[in-house]
C-alpha positions as a LaTeX table, in Angstrom:
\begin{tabular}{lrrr}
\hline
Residue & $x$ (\AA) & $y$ (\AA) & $z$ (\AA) \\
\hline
Unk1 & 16.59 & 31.47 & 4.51 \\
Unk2 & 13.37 & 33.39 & 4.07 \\
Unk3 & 11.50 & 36.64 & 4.55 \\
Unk4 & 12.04 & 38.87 & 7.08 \\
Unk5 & 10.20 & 41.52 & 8.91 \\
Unk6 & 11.73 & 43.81 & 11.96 \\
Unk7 & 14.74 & 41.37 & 12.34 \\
Unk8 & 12.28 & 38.62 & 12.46 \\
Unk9 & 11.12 & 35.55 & 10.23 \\
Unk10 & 8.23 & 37.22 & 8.52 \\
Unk11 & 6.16 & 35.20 & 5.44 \\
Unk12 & 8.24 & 32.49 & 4.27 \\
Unk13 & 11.02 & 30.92 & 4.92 \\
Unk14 & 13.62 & 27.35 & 6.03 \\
Unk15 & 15.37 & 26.90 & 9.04 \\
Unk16 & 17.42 & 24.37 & 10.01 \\
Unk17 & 18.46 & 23.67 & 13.87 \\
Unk18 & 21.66 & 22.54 & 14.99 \\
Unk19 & 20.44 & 19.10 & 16.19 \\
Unk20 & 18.95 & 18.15 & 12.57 \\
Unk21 & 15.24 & 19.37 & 12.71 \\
Unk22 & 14.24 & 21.73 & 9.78 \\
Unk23 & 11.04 & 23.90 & 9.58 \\
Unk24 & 10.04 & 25.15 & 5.76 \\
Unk25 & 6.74 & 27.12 & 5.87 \\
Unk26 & 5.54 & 30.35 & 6.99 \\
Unk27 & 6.13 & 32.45 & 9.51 \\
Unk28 & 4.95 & 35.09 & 11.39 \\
Unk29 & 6.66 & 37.25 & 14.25 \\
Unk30 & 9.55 & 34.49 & 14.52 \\
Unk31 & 6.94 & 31.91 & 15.00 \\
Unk32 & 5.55 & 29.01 & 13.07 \\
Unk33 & 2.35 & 30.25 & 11.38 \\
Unk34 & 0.30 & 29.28 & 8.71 \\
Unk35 & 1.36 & 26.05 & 6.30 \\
Unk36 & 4.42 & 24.37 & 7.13 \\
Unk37 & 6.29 & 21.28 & 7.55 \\
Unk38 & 8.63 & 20.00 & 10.11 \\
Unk39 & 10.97 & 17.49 & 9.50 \\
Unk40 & 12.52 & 15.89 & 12.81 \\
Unk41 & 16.16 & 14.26 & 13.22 \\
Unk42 & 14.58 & 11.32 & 14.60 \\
Unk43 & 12.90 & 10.68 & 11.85 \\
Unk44 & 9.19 & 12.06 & 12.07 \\
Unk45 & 7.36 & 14.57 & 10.23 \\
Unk46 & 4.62 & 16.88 & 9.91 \\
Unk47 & 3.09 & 18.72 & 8.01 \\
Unk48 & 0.05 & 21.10 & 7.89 \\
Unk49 & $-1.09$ & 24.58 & 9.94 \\
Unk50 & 0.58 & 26.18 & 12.51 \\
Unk51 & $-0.52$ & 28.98 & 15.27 \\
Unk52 & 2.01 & 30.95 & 17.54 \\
Unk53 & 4.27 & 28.23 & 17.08 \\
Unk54 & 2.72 & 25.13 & 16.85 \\
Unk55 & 0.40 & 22.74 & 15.15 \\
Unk56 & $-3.01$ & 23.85 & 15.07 \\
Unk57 & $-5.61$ & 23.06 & 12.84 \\
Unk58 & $-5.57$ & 20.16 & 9.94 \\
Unk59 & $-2.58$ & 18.85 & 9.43 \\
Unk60 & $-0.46$ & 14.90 & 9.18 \\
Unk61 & 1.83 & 13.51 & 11.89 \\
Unk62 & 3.76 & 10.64 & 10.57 \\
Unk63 & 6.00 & 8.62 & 12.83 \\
Unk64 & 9.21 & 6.89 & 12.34 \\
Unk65 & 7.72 & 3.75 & 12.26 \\
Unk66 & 5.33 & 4.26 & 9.77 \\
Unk67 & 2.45 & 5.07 & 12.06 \\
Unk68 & 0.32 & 8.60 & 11.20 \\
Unk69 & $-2.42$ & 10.89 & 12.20 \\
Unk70 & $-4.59$ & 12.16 & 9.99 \\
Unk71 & $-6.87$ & 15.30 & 11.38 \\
Unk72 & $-6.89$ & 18.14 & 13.94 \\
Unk73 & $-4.67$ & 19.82 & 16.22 \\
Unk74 & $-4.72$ & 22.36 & 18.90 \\
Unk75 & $-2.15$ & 23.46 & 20.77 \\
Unk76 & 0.55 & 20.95 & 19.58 \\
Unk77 & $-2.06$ & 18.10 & 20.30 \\
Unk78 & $-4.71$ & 16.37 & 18.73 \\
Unk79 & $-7.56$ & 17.52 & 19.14 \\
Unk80 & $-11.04$ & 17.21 & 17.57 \\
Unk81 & $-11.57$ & 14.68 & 14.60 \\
Unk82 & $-8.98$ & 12.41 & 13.77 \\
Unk83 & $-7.62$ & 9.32 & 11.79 \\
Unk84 & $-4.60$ & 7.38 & 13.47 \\
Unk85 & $-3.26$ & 4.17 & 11.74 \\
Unk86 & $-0.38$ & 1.77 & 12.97 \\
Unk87 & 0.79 & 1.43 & 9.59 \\
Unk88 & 0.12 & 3.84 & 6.75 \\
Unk89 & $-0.56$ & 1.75 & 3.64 \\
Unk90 & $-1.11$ & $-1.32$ & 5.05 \\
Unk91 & $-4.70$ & $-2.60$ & 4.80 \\
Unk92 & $-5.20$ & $-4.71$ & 7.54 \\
Unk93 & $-3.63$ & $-2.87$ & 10.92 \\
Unk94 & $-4.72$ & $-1.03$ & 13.98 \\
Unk95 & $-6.51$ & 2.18 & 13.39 \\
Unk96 & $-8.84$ & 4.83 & 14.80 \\
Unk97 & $-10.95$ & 6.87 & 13.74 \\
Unk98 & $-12.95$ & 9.45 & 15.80 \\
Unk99 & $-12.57$ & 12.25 & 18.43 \\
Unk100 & $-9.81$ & 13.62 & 20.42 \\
Unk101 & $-8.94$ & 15.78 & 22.98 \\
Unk102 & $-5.25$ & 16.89 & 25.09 \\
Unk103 & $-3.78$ & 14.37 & 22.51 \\
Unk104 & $-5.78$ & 11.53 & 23.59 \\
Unk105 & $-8.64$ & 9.70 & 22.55 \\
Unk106 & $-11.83$ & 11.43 & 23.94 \\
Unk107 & $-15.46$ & 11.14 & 23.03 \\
Unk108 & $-16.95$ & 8.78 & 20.56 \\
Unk109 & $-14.35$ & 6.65 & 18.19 \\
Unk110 & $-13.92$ & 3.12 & 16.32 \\
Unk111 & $-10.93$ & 1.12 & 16.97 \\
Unk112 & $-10.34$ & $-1.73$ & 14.76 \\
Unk113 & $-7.65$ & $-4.46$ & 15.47 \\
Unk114 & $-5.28$ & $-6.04$ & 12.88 \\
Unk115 & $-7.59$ & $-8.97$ & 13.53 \\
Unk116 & $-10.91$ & $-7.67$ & 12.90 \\
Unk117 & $-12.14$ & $-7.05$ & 16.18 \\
Unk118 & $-14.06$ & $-3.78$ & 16.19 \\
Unk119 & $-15.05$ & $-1.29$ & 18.81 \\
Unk120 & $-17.23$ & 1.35 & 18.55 \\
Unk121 & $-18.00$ & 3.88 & 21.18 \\
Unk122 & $-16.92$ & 6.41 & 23.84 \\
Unk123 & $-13.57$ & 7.30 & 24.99 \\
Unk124 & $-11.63$ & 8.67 & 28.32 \\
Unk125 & $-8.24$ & 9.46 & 28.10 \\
Unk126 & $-7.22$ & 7.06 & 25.75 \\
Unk127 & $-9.39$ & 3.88 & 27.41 \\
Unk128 & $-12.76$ & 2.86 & 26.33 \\
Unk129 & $-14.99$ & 4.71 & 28.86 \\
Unk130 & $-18.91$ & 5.12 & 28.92 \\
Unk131 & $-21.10$ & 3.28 & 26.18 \\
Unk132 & $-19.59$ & 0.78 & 23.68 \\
Unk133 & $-20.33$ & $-1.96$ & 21.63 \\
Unk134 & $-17.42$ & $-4.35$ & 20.93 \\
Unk135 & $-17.27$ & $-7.32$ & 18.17 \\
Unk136 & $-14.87$ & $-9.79$ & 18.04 \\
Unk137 & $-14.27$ & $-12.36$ & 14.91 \\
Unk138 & $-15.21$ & $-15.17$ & 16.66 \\
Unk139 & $-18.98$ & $-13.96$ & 16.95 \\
Unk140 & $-18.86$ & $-12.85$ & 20.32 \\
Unk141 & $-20.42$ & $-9.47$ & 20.82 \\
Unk142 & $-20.94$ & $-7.14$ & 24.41 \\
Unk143 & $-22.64$ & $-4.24$ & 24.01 \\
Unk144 & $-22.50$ & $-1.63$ & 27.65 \\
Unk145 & $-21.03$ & 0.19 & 30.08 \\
Unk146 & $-16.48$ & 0.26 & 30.14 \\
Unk147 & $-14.70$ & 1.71 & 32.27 \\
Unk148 & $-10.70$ & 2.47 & 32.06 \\
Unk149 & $-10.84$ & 0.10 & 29.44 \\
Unk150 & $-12.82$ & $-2.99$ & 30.85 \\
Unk151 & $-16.25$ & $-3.75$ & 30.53 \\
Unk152 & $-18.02$ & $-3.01$ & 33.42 \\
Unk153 & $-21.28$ & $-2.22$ & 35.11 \\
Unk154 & $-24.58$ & $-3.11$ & 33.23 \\
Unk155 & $-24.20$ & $-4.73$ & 29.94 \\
Unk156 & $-25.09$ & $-7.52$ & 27.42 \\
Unk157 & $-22.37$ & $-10.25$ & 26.21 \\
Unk158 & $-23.59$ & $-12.72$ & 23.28 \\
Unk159 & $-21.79$ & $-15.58$ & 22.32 \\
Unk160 & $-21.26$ & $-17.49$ & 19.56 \\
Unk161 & $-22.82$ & $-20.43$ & 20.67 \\
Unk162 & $-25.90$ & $-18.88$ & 21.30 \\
Unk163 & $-25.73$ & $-18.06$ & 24.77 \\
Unk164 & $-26.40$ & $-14.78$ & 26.44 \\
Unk165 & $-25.08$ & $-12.82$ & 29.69 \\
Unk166 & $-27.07$ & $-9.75$ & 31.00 \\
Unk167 & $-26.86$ & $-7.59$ & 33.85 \\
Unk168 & $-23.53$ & $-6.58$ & 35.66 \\
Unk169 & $-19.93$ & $-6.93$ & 34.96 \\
Unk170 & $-17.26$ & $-6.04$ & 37.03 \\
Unk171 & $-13.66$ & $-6.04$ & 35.79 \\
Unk172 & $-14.37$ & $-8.03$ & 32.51 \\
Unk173 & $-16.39$ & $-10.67$ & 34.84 \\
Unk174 & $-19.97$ & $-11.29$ & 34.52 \\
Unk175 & $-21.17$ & $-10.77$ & 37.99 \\
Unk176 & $-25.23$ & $-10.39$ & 38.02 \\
Unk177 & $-28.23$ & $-10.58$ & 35.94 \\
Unk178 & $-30.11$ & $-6.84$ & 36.34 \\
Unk179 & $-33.89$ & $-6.84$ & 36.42 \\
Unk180 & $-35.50$ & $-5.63$ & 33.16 \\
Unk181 & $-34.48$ & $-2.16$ & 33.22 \\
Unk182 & $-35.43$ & 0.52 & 30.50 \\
Unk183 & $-31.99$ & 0.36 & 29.88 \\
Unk184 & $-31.18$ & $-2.73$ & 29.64 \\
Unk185 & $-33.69$ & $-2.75$ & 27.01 \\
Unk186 & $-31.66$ & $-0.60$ & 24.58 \\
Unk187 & $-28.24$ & $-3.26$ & 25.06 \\
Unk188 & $-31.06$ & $-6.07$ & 22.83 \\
Unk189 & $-31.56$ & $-3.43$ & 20.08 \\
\hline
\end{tabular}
């Protein structure tokens, strides 16, 4: 149902596949282009701008389970700035908030737990990668280098207790104390 242009969905228009999915939006040479929403049989949606078929540019993706993604798309994927939360009205849940890229987190984000632990920094393919700082409820802070999701190489844990590791971790494990380093420096600020 729709417009038409050269035997082919043209402006806008609904279509609904055999399998359940429906499309209502706008379209251009046959393609999904412009505003639209798509409404899965499984049970997801979303809504938002399309290019030559796909989503591209701001738009919602809301899961089946309540999850949803708030933010930017290219190519079908999320890409650039975006807001992802485990459950959509619920106030205390794991969310995200920052950049992406190829549908994964990449670049600089904050990830809060249900429980309040909070990380802020950078991301690699969905791991924390590169600077962060992470804070846990129980007072415990480490502030450094990650990699594929662990802390490691040079880096600054705190504890609630008072006490204080600096200098290398490998694997989540405090390994060495590093020698006053410039850098090292910037992990007390």
């Amino acid at each position: 149902i729709g417009s038409w242009k050269e035997s082919k969905a043209d402006g806008y228009g609904v279509h609904q596949w055999k399998n359940g999915d429906r499309y209502e939006g706008e379209w251009l040479d046959c393609l999904k282009h412009g505003k639209g929403c798509d409404t899965f049989a499984m049970g997801d949606m979303y809504t938002g701008q399309y290019r030559e078929g796909k989503p591209h540019g701001h738009g919602q993706y809301k899961w089946k389970n309540n999850s949803v993604y708030v933010g930017e798309f290219e190519c079908g994927m999320k890409h650039g700035r975006g807001k992802w939360r485990k459950r959509e009205n619920a106030q205390k849940c794991n969310h995200y908030e920052g950049n992406y890229a190829d549908d994964k987190k990449n670049g600089t984000g904050t990830f809060i737990w249900e429980s309040g632990n909070t990380y802020r920094g950078n991301y690699k393919d969905d791991e924390r990668h590169g600077y962060g700082e992470m804070f846990w409820m129980d007072g415990s802070s480490y502030k450094g280098e990650w990699s594929k999701g662990i802390q490691h190489g040079l880096g600054r844990m705190e504890f609630p207790d008072g006490r204080i590791k600096e200098g290398y971790f490998e694997n989540n494990i405090y390994k060495k104390p590093a020698t006053d380093t410039p850098k090292l420096k910037q992990l007390k600020a």
